[in-house]
Amino acid sequence: MTLAREIEQPESKVFRRAYIKRRNLATGLYETGWHEITRYVKRWGTLESRLDDIALNMFTHSGLLLTVRNDTGAFNHEDIASSLWNGYLTRYRTLVKIECGYEDTDGSDLPTNPSAGIFIMDKEIKTNADSNDVALQCASLRSIFDEVRVRDVASMGATGTASDYITKIKNHTDGSSNFVFQQFITSGAWSIETTTTNYNPATTTSLEAKTCWDYMVKLSQAEGKVVFIDRTGGLRFESRPIVASTTVFDFSGQGFARPTIIRLEEYKEAWNKLYTFFRCKYLEPATSASYVVAGTTTSVDPANVPWKYGARVYEFENDFIPNTATAQGIVDNLLPLFSTVKQEARILTKFAPQIELHDTVRASYYSYDAGEQPLWDTVNWDAFNWAQEGQNFDWFQKTFRVIGKELDLDNFTERFALREV
């Protein structure tokens, strides 16, 4: 059975697994395999990630709070014999992987790569004396890039493209041929879209005080791209899609057979992401020649976008941009993406573990019940004639981009933030 068909079933067998990867006491390197700790887990918590949901180019990743049993002392300090870390390096900075998905009738995992996220233990490990539970607080792998200054990466001051610089970060070593970031994200898990514009950070102060993550975000902004950590623990640097490509999944809700949308929680015109004018500062000092703009000024005209919706200006500064033509291209490319009002929705759905940030999905949903029987927990107002009631809209395979997702691992439900494409 396919994963899409499995999600549509009224009853399915699901699984959750948790693993750790410890470091060798002598070398400091991570062990090659994952050690499963599923049997210890009491509460799984939620995993949340967002991209372009709160602000443009902003990637947020909630991390993980895992509650485990410590009845046997498995999560004690590494000096104690019962500890899983006895004979290994400290518990801190241990990698934690979560897998979840469906099990088909043959006992195979769906999806075939069921990873929901890879995290790093970076907080105090707290034990509850009454219950003997331990809270494992884990951060997103994004945090490893926040710990290294970009000026410490070799050859970052030389002229190169954005993809060159991100590749240099990928290949950063400690000076003794030991990779730094590839200890956490293996070489094959980096997806770096090739770029052609050359930058010369040696002529700017762009390397000062910036972390590697700050630098990659600036590069993605300069290129009109996005950078984020995906559910498999890989780093992706790629274009923001204007037109939908491959559809990962078709959600269906009220009024359709085999519904996978439990509830439509919010549907709106996204005024917070409507911008009629873009202004970018790319040169120092601040003079009129330091800025490029794209957009339309206000005129009293029904065809004028600022007159229809109000003048909404997006201003940003990026000293990586090498010349006027490149700066102008950035604002020109942003304008068609955000100068029209797009619809956004938030839906509560059945467990759909294969969906990633940036994926394209479709949704079918009627604001009324075509069969005159309300589904799920939809409010049954004063009558069944939904088409003539207030909230009236019909979606049939409407295309969206995923800009946020929240996976509830305890209840196997998901919330998706969707933006119209």
Short mmCIF file of N, CA and C in Angstrom, two decimals, residues 40-118:
data_model
loop_
_atom_site.label_atom_id
_atom_site.label_comp_id
_atom_site.label_asym_id
_atom_site.label_seq_id
_atom_site.Cartn_x
_atom_site.Cartn_y
_atom_site.Cartn_z
N TYR A 40 12.56 3.69 26.57
CA TYR A 40 12.62 4.57 27.74
C TYR A 40 11.66 5.77 27.63
N VAL A 41 11.15 6.05 26.45
CA VAL A 41 10.42 7.30 26.23
C VAL A 41 9.02 7.23 26.82
N LYS A 42 8.67 8.26 27.61
CA LYS A 42 7.32 8.38 28.17
C LYS A 42 6.49 9.42 27.43
N ARG A 43 7.09 10.55 27.14
CA ARG A 43 6.38 11.62 26.40
C ARG A 43 7.29 12.11 25.28
N TRP A 44 6.67 12.28 24.10
CA TRP A 44 7.43 12.59 22.90
C TRP A 44 7.42 14.08 22.56
N GLY A 45 6.36 14.75 22.91
CA GLY A 45 6.30 16.19 22.66
C GLY A 45 5.95 16.53 21.21
N THR A 46 6.28 17.74 20.80
CA THR A 46 5.98 18.22 19.45
C THR A 46 7.24 18.72 18.76
N LEU A 47 7.23 18.64 17.45
CA LEU A 47 8.31 19.16 16.62
C LEU A 47 7.72 20.25 15.73
N GLU A 48 8.31 21.43 15.76
CA GLU A 48 7.76 22.55 15.01
C GLU A 48 8.85 23.22 14.18
N SER A 49 8.55 23.54 12.95
CA SER A 49 9.48 24.29 12.09
C SER A 49 8.69 25.22 11.19
N ARG A 50 9.30 26.38 10.89
CA ARG A 50 8.64 27.40 10.08
C ARG A 50 9.65 28.07 9.17
N LEU A 51 9.19 28.46 7.98
CA LEU A 51 10.02 29.15 7.01
C LEU A 51 9.15 30.13 6.23
N ASP A 52 9.46 31.41 6.31
CA ASP A 52 8.65 32.46 5.67
C ASP A 52 7.28 32.61 6.32
N ASP A 53 7.05 31.94 7.44
CA ASP A 53 5.73 32.01 8.07
C ASP A 53 5.60 33.28 8.91
N ILE A 54 6.63 33.61 9.67
CA ILE A 54 6.60 34.80 10.53
C ILE A 54 7.14 36.01 9.79
N ALA A 55 8.27 35.85 9.13
CA ALA A 55 8.89 36.92 8.36
C ALA A 55 9.67 36.31 7.21
N LEU A 56 9.94 37.08 6.18
CA LEU A 56 10.66 36.58 5.03
C LEU A 56 12.06 36.12 5.45
N ASN A 57 12.46 34.97 4.89
CA ASN A 57 13.80 34.41 5.12
C ASN A 57 14.05 33.96 6.56
N MET A 58 13.03 33.94 7.39
CA MET A 58 13.23 33.51 8.77
C MET A 58 12.89 32.03 8.91
N PHE A 59 13.88 31.24 9.35
CA PHE A 59 13.68 29.82 9.62
C PHE A 59 13.72 29.62 11.13
N THR A 60 12.69 29.01 11.67
CA THR A 60 12.65 28.69 13.10
C THR A 60 12.41 27.19 13.26
N HIS A 61 13.05 26.62 14.26
CA HIS A 61 12.97 25.19 14.51
C HIS A 61 12.92 25.02 16.03
N SER A 62 11.87 24.39 16.52
CA SER A 62 11.59 24.40 17.95
C SER A 62 12.53 23.55 18.78
N GLY A 63 13.19 22.59 18.18
CA GLY A 63 13.93 21.63 18.99
C GLY A 63 12.99 20.56 19.52
N LEU A 64 13.42 19.87 20.56
CA LEU A 64 12.68 18.71 21.05
C LEU A 64 12.81 18.61 22.56
N LEU A 65 11.71 18.30 23.24
CA LEU A 65 11.72 17.99 24.66
C LEU A 65 11.20 16.58 24.83
N LEU A 66 12.09 15.66 25.15
CA LEU A 66 11.77 14.25 25.27
C LEU A 66 11.81 13.86 26.74
N THR A 67 10.75 13.23 27.24
CA THR A 67 10.72 12.77 28.63
C THR A 67 10.95 11.27 28.67
N VAL A 68 11.97 10.83 29.41
CA VAL A 68 12.34 9.42 29.43
C VAL A 68 12.36 8.88 30.87
N ARG A 69 12.17 7.56 30.99
CA ARG A 69 12.26 6.89 32.29
C ARG A 69 13.73 6.67 32.65
N ASN A 70 14.01 6.85 33.93
CA ASN A 70 15.39 6.63 34.38
C ASN A 70 15.43 5.62 35.53
N ASP A 71 14.48 4.68 35.51
CA ASP A 71 14.39 3.70 36.61
C ASP A 71 15.66 2.87 36.75
N THR A 72 16.34 2.62 35.63
CA THR A 72 17.55 1.79 35.67
C THR A 72 18.83 2.63 35.69
N GLY A 73 18.69 3.95 35.70
CA GLY A 73 19.85 4.82 35.72
C GLY A 73 20.50 5.00 34.36
N ALA A 74 19.76 4.69 33.27
CA ALA A 74 20.34 4.75 31.93
C ALA A 74 20.75 6.16 31.53
N PHE A 75 20.12 7.18 32.13
CA PHE A 75 20.40 8.56 31.73
C PHE A 75 21.18 9.31 32.81
N ASN A 76 21.81 8.55 33.69
CA ASN A 76 22.65 9.15 34.72
C ASN A 76 23.95 9.68 34.12
N HIS A 77 24.71 10.36 34.97
CA HIS A 77 26.02 10.88 34.57
C HIS A 77 26.90 9.75 34.04
N GLU A 78 27.75 10.08 33.08
CA GLU A 78 28.57 9.07 32.41
C GLU A 78 29.54 8.33 33.34
N ASP A 79 29.81 8.87 34.53
CA ASP A 79 30.70 8.18 35.47
C ASP A 79 30.03 7.00 36.16
N ILE A 80 28.70 6.91 36.08
CA ILE A 80 27.95 5.84 36.75
C ILE A 80 27.82 4.65 35.80
N ALA A 81 28.06 3.46 36.29
CA ALA A 81 28.14 2.25 35.45
C ALA A 81 26.86 1.97 34.69
N SER A 82 25.70 2.32 35.28
CA SER A 82 24.42 2.02 34.63
C SER A 82 24.10 2.96 33.48
N SER A 83 24.85 4.03 33.36
CA SER A 83 24.55 5.05 32.35
C SER A 83 24.83 4.56 30.94
N LEU A 84 23.98 4.92 30.01
CA LEU A 84 24.22 4.62 28.59
C LEU A 84 25.48 5.30 28.08
N TRP A 85 25.96 6.30 28.81
CA TRP A 85 27.14 7.06 28.40
C TRP A 85 28.41 6.59 29.13
N ASN A 86 28.29 5.58 29.95
CA ASN A 86 29.47 5.07 30.64
C ASN A 86 30.46 4.51 29.61
N GLY A 87 31.68 5.05 29.59
CA GLY A 87 32.66 4.67 28.58
C GLY A 87 32.63 5.56 27.36
N TYR A 88 31.72 6.55 27.38
CA TYR A 88 31.65 7.51 26.29
C TYR A 88 31.90 8.91 26.85
N LEU A 89 31.96 9.88 25.94
CA LEU A 89 32.12 11.27 26.34
C LEU A 89 30.83 11.77 26.99
N THR A 90 30.83 12.97 27.52
CA THR A 90 29.68 13.55 28.21
C THR A 90 28.37 13.42 27.44
N ARG A 91 27.27 13.43 28.20
CA ARG A 91 25.94 13.35 27.59
C ARG A 91 25.63 14.57 26.73
N TYR A 92 26.21 15.71 27.10
CA TYR A 92 25.94 16.94 26.35
C TYR A 92 26.45 16.83 24.93
N ARG A 93 25.72 17.40 24.02
CA ARG A 93 26.00 17.39 22.58
C ARG A 93 25.82 16.01 21.95
N THR A 94 25.12 15.14 22.66
CA THR A 94 24.69 13.89 22.06
C THR A 94 23.66 14.20 20.98
N LEU A 95 23.73 13.48 19.86
CA LEU A 95 22.73 13.62 18.81
C LEU A 95 21.52 12.75 19.14
N VAL A 96 20.33 13.28 18.83
CA VAL A 96 19.07 12.56 19.07
C VAL A 96 18.29 12.54 17.77
N LYS A 97 17.87 11.37 17.35
CA LYS A 97 17.07 11.25 16.12
C LYS A 97 15.70 10.68 16.46
N ILE A 98 14.67 11.28 15.85
CA ILE A 98 13.31 10.78 15.99
C ILE A 98 12.83 10.25 14.65
N GLU A 99 12.28 9.05 14.67
CA GLU A 99 11.65 8.48 13.48
C GLU A 99 10.19 8.21 13.78
N CYS A 100 9.36 8.39 12.78
CA CYS A 100 7.95 8.06 12.94
C CYS A 100 7.33 7.84 11.57
N GLY A 101 6.28 7.07 11.53
CA GLY A 101 5.63 6.79 10.26
C GLY A 101 4.57 5.71 10.41
N TYR A 102 4.18 5.13 9.28
CA TYR A 102 3.21 4.05 9.24
C TYR A 102 3.92 2.73 8.95
N GLU A 103 3.32 1.65 9.42
CA GLU A 103 3.82 0.32 9.11
C GLU A 103 2.81 -0.36 8.21
N ASP A 104 3.23 -0.75 7.00
CA ASP A 104 2.27 -1.37 6.08
C ASP A 104 2.06 -2.84 6.44
N THR A 105 1.25 -3.52 5.66
CA THR A 105 0.88 -4.90 5.98
C THR A 105 2.06 -5.86 5.90
N ASP A 106 3.11 -5.44 5.19
CA ASP A 106 4.32 -6.26 5.11
C ASP A 106 5.32 -5.94 6.22
N GLY A 107 4.97 -5.00 7.07
CA GLY A 107 5.87 -4.62 8.15
C GLY A 107 6.93 -3.62 7.74
N SER A 108 6.79 -3.04 6.54
CA SER A 108 7.75 -2.06 6.05
C SER A 108 7.39 -0.66 6.52
N ASP A 109 8.42 0.20 6.65
CA ASP A 109 8.21 1.58 7.07
C ASP A 109 7.70 2.42 5.91
N LEU A 110 6.73 3.27 6.21
CA LEU A 110 6.27 4.30 5.29
C LEU A 110 6.29 5.63 6.03
N PRO A 111 7.04 6.62 5.53
CA PRO A 111 7.86 6.59 4.32
C PRO A 111 9.12 5.75 4.52
N THR A 112 9.84 5.50 3.44
CA THR A 112 11.03 4.65 3.55
C THR A 112 12.11 5.31 4.39
N ASN A 113 12.18 6.65 4.38
CA ASN A 113 13.05 7.38 5.32
C ASN A 113 12.14 8.06 6.33
N PRO A 114 11.92 7.45 7.49
CA PRO A 114 10.93 7.97 8.42
C PRO A 114 11.46 9.04 9.38
N SER A 115 12.63 9.58 9.11
CA SER A 115 13.20 10.58 10.02
C SER A 115 12.28 11.78 10.14
N ALA A 116 12.03 12.21 11.38
CA ALA A 116 11.24 13.42 11.63
C ALA A 116 12.12 14.57 12.09
N GLY A 117 13.36 14.30 12.41
CA GLY A 117 14.27 15.36 12.83
C GLY A 117 15.47 14.80 13.57
N ILE A 118 16.59 15.50 13.45
CA ILE A 118 17.81 15.17 14.21
C ILE A 118 18.16 16.39 15.04
#
